[in-house]
CSV table of C-alpha atoms and ligand atoms in Angstrom, one decimal:
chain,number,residue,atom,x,y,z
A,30,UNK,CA,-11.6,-12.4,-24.1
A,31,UNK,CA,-10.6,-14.5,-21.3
A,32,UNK,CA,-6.6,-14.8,-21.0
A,33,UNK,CA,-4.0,-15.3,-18.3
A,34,UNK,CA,-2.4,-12.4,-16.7
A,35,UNK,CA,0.5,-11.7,-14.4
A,36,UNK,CA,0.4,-8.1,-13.6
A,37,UNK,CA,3.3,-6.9,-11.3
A,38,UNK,CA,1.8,-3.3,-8.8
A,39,UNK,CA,5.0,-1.7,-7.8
A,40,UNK,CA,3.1,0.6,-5.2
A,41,UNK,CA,5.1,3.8,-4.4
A,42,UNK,CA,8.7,1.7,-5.3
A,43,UNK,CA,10.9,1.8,-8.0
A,44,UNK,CA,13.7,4.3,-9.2
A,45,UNK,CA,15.2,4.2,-12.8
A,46,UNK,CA,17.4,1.8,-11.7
A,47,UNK,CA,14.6,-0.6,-11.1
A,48,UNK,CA,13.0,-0.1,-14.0
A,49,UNK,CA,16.2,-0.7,-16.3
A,50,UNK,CA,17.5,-3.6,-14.6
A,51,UNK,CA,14.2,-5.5,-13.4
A,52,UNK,CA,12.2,-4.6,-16.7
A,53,UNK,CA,15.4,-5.5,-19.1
A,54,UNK,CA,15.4,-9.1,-16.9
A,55,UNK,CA,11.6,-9.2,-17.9
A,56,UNK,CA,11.6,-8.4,-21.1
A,57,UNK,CA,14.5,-11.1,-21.6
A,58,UNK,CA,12.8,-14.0,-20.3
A,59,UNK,CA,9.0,-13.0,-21.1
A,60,UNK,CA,9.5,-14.2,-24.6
A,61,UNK,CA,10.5,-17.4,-23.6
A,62,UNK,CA,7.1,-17.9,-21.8
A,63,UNK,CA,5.3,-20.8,-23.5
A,64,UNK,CA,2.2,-21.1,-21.3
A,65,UNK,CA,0.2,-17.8,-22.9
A,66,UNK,CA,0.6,-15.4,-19.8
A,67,UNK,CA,0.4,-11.4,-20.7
A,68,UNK,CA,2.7,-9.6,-18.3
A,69,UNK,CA,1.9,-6.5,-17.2
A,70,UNK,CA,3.9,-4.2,-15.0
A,71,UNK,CA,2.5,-1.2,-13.5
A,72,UNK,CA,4.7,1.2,-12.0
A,73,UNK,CA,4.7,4.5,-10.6
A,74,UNK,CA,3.3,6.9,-13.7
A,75,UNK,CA,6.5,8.8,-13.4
A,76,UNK,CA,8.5,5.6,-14.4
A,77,UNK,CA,6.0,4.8,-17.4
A,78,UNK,CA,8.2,5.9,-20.2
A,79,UNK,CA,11.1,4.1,-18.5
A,80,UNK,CA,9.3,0.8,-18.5
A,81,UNK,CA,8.1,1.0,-21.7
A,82,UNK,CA,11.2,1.9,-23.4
A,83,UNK,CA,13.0,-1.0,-21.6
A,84,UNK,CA,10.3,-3.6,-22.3
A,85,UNK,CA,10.7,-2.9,-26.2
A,86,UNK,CA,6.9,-4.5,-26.2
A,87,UNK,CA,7.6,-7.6,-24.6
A,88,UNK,CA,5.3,-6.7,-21.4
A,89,UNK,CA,2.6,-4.5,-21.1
A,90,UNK,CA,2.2,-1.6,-19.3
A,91,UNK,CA,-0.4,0.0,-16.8
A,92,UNK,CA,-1.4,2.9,-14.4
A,93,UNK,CA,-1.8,2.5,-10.4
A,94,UNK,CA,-4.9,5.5,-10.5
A,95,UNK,CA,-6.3,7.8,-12.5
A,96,UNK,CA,-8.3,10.7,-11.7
A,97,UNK,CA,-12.3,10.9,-12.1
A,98,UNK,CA,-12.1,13.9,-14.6
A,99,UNK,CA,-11.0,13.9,-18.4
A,100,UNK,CA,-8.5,16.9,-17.9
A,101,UNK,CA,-8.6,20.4,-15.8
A,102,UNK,CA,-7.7,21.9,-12.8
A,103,UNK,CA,-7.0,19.0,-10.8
A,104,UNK,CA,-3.1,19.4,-9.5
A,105,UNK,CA,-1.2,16.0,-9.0
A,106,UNK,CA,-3.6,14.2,-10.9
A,107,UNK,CA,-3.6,12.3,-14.2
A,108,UNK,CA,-6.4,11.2,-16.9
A,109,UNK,CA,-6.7,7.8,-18.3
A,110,UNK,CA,-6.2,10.0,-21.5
A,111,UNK,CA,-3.2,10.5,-20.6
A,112,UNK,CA,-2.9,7.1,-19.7
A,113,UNK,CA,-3.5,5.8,-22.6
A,114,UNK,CA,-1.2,8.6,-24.8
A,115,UNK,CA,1.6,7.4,-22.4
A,116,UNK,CA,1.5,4.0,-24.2
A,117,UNK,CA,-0.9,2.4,-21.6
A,118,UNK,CA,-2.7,-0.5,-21.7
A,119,UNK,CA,-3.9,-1.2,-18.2
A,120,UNK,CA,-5.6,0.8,-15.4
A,121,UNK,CA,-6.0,-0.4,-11.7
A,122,UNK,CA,-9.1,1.0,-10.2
A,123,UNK,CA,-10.2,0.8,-6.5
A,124,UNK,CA,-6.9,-1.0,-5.4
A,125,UNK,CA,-7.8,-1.2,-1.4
A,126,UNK,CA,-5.1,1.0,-0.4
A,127,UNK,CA,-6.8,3.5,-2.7
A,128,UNK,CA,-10.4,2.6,-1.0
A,129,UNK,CA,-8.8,2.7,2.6
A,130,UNK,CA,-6.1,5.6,2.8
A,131,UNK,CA,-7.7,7.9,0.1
A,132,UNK,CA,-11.2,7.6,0.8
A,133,UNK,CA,-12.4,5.9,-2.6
A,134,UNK,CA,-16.0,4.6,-2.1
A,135,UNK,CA,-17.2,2.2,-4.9
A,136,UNK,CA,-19.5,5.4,-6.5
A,137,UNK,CA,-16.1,6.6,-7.3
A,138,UNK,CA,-14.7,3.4,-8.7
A,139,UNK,CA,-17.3,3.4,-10.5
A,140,UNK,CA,-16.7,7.1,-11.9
A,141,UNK,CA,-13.3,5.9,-13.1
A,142,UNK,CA,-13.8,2.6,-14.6
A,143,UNK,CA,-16.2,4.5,-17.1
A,144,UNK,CA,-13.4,7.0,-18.2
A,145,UNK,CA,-10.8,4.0,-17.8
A,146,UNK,CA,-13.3,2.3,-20.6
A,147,UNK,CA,-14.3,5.0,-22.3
A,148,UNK,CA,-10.4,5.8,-23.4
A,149,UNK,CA,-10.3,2.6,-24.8
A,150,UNK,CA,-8.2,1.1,-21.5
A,151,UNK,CA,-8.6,-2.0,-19.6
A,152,UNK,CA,-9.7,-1.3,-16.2
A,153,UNK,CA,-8.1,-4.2,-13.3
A,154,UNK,CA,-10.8,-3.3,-10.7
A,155,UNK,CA,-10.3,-4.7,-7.1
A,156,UNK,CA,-12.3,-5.9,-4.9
A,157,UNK,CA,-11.9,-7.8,-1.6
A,158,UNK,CA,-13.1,-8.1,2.1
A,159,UNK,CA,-10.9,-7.4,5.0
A,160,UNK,CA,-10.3,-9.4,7.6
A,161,UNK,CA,-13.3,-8.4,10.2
A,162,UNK,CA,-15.6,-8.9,7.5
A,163,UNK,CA,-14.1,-12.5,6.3
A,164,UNK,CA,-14.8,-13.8,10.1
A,165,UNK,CA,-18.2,-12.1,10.2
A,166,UNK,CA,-19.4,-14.7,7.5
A,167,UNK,CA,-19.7,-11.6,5.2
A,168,UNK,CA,-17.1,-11.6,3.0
A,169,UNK,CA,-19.0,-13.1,-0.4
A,170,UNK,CA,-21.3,-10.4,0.2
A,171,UNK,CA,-19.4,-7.4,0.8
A,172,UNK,CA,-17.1,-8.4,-2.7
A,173,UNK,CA,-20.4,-8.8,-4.2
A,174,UNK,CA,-21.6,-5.2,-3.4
A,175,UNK,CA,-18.4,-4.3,-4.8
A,176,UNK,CA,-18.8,-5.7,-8.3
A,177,UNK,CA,-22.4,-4.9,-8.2
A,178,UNK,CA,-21.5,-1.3,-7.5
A,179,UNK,CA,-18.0,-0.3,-8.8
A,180,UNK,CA,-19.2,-1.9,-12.4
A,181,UNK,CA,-22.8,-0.4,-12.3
A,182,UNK,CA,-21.7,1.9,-15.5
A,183,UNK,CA,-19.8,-0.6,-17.5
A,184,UNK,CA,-22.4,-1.1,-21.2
A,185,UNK,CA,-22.8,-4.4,-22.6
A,186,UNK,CA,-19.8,-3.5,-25.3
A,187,UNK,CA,-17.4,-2.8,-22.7
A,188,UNK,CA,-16.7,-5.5,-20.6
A,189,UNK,CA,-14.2,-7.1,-22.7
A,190,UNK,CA,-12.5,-4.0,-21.4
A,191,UNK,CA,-12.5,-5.1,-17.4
A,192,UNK,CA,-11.0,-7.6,-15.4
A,193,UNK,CA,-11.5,-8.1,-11.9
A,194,UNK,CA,-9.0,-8.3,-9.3
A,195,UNK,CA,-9.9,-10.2,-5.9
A,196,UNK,CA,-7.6,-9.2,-2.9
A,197,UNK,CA,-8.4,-9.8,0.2
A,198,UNK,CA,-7.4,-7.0,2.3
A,199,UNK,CA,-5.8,-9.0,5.1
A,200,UNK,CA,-3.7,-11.0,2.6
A,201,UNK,CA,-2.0,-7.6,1.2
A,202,UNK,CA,1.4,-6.9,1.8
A,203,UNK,CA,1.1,-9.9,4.8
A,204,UNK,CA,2.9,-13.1,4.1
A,205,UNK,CA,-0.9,-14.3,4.4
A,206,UNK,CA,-2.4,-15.8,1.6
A,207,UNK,CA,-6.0,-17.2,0.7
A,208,UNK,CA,-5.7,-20.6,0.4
A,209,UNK,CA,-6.4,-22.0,-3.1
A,210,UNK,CA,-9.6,-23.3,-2.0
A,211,UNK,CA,-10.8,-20.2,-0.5
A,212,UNK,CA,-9.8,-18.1,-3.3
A,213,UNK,CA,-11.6,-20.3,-6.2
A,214,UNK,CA,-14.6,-20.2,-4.0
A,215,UNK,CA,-14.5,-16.5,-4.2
A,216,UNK,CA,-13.6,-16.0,-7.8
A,217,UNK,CA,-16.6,-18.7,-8.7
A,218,UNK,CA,-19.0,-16.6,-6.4
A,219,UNK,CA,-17.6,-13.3,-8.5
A,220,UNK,CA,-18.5,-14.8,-11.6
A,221,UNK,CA,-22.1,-15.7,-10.8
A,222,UNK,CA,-22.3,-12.3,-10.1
A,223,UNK,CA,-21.3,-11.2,-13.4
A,224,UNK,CA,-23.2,-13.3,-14.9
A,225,UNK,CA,-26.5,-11.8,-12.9
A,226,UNK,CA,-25.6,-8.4,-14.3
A,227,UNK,CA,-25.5,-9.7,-17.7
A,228,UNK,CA,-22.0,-9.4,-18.3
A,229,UNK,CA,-20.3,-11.9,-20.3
A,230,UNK,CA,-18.9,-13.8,-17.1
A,231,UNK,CA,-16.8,-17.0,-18.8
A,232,UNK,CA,-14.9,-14.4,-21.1
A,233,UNK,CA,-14.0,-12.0,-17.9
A,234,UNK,CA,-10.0,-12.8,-16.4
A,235,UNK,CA,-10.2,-12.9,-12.8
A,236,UNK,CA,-6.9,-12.1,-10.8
A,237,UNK,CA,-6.2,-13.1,-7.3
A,238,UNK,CA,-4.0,-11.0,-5.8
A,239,UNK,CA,-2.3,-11.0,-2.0
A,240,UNK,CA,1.4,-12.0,-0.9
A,241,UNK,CA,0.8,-14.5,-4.1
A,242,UNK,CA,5.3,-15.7,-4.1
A,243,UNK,CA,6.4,-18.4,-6.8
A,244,UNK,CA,5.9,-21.3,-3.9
A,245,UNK,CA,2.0,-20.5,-3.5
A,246,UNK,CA,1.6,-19.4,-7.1
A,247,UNK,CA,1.2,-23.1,-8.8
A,248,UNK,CA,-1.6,-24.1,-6.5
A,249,UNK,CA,-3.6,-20.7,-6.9
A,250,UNK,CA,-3.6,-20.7,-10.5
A,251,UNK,CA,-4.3,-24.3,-11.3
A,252,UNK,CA,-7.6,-23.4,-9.3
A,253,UNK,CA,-10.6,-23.1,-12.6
A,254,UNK,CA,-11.8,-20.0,-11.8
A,255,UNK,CA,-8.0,-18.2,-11.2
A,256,UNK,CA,-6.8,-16.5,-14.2
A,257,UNK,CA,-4.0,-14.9,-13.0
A,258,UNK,CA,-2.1,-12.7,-10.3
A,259,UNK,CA,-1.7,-9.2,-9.0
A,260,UNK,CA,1.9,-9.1,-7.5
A,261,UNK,CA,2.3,-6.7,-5.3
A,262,UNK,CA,6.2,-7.1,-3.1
A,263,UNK,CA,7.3,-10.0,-5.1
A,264,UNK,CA,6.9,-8.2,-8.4
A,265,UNK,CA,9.9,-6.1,-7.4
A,266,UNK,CA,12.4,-9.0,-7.6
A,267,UNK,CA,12.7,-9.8,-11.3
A,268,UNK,CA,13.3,-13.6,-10.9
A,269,UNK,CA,10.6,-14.2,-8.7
A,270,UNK,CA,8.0,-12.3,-10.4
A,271,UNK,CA,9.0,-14.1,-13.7
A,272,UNK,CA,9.1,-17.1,-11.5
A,273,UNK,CA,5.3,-16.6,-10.5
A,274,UNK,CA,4.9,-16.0,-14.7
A,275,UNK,CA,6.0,-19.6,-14.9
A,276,UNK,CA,4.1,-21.0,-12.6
A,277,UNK,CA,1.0,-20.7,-14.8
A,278,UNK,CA,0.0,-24.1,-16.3
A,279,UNK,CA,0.2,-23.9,-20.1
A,280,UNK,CA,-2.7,-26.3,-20.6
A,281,UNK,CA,-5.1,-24.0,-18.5
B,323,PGA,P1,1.2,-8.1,-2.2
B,323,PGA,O1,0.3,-6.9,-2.8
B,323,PGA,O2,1.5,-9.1,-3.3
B,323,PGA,O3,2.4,-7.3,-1.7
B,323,PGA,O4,0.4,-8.7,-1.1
B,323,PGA,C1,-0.7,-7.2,-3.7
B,323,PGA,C2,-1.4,-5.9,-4.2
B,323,PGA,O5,-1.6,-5.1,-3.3
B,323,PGA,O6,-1.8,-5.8,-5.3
């Protein structure tokens, strides 16, 4: 089903400090959150327990990566089996640091969000242009390829199971942002997309994610087609990521 998310990507941050203080400040305000946003926070795996045993289930909780295999030989890597015995609810898949510094091509995003689904997880699966693309003119196509491809396993039971993350790559980590505009235009072209692959496009949520800050957060998600945020730096300062949680219009 379609709902409103604010999902908070630590990245390679975080300590047990972090995760006791900034969750606890979380966890204390998310319940007074009248406008229907799930918050999700998705640290380092090593800090899962941590989060979750500070949230007392008042947020969710998520992965960064999983590997493309159920279990094995496969040193440093994790399962979304394991993901999911951890107490998970949420798996990112294809994050563009994952696609640029590690190599991951959209046959293996694909790979994973099968596994991700099969374990019963949600898969957040990004997508987004970079910057040399966006001023060739080919940025709705390129983010089209990448729904087309990294969802090409997903069966007609299992897309209640996926949610798709746009972020273009020249917004991450950059103080740049898409404008409103720019980003509905994108997530409305997604979900015509979707709904040519036959997946049940209205009832998908569709994140925007890219230096989104609680003063550009209103305007992206009063945009139709904007269903919520991935945070990347400002999820690691408690009031401003609960801040951006606000920011979500209840009526939408
Ligand atoms: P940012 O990161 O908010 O720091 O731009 C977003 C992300 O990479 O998910």
């Amino acid at each position: 089903m379609r709902r409103k998310i604010v999902a908070g990507n630590w990245k390679m941050n975080g300590s047990k400090d972090l995760s006791e203080k900034l969750v606890g400040y979380v966890q204390a305000e998310a319940g007074s959150l009248d406008n229907g946003v799930e918050v999700v926070i998705i640290p380092p795996a090593i800090y899962i327990r941590d989060v979750l045993r500070q949230a007392e289930g008042a947020v969710s909780v998520g992965v960064q990566n999983v590997g493309q295999w159920q279990s094995g030989a496969y040193t440093g890597e994790i399962s979304s089996e394991m993901a999911k015995d951890a107490g998970c609810d949420y798996v990112l898949v294809g994050h563009s640091e994952r696609r640029q510094i590690f190599g991951e091509t959209d046959e293996l995003v694909a790979e994973k969000v099968a596994l991700v689904v099969a374990s019963g997880l949600t898969a957040i699966v990004c997508v987004g242009e970079t910057l040399e693309e966006r001023e060739s003119g080919l940025a709705e196509s390129v983010v089209a390829s990448q729904v087309r491809l990294g969802l090409s396993a997903v069966s007609p039971g299992d897309w209640k199971n996926i949610v798709l993350a746009y972020e273009p790559v020249w917004a991450i980590g950059t103080g740049k942002t898409a404008t409103a505009e720019d980003a509905q235009a994108m997530h409305a072209s997604i979900r015509s997309v979707l709904k040519e692959m036959g997946a049940p496009a209205e009832e998908i949520s569709l994140l925007y994610g890219g230096s989104v800050k609680a003063d550009n957060a209103a305007a992206l998600f009063s945009e139709s087609d904007i269903d919520g945020g991935l945070i990347g730096g400002a999820s690691l300062d408690a009031k401003e990521f609960i801040s951006i949680c606000r920011y979500f219009p209840a009526s939408s």
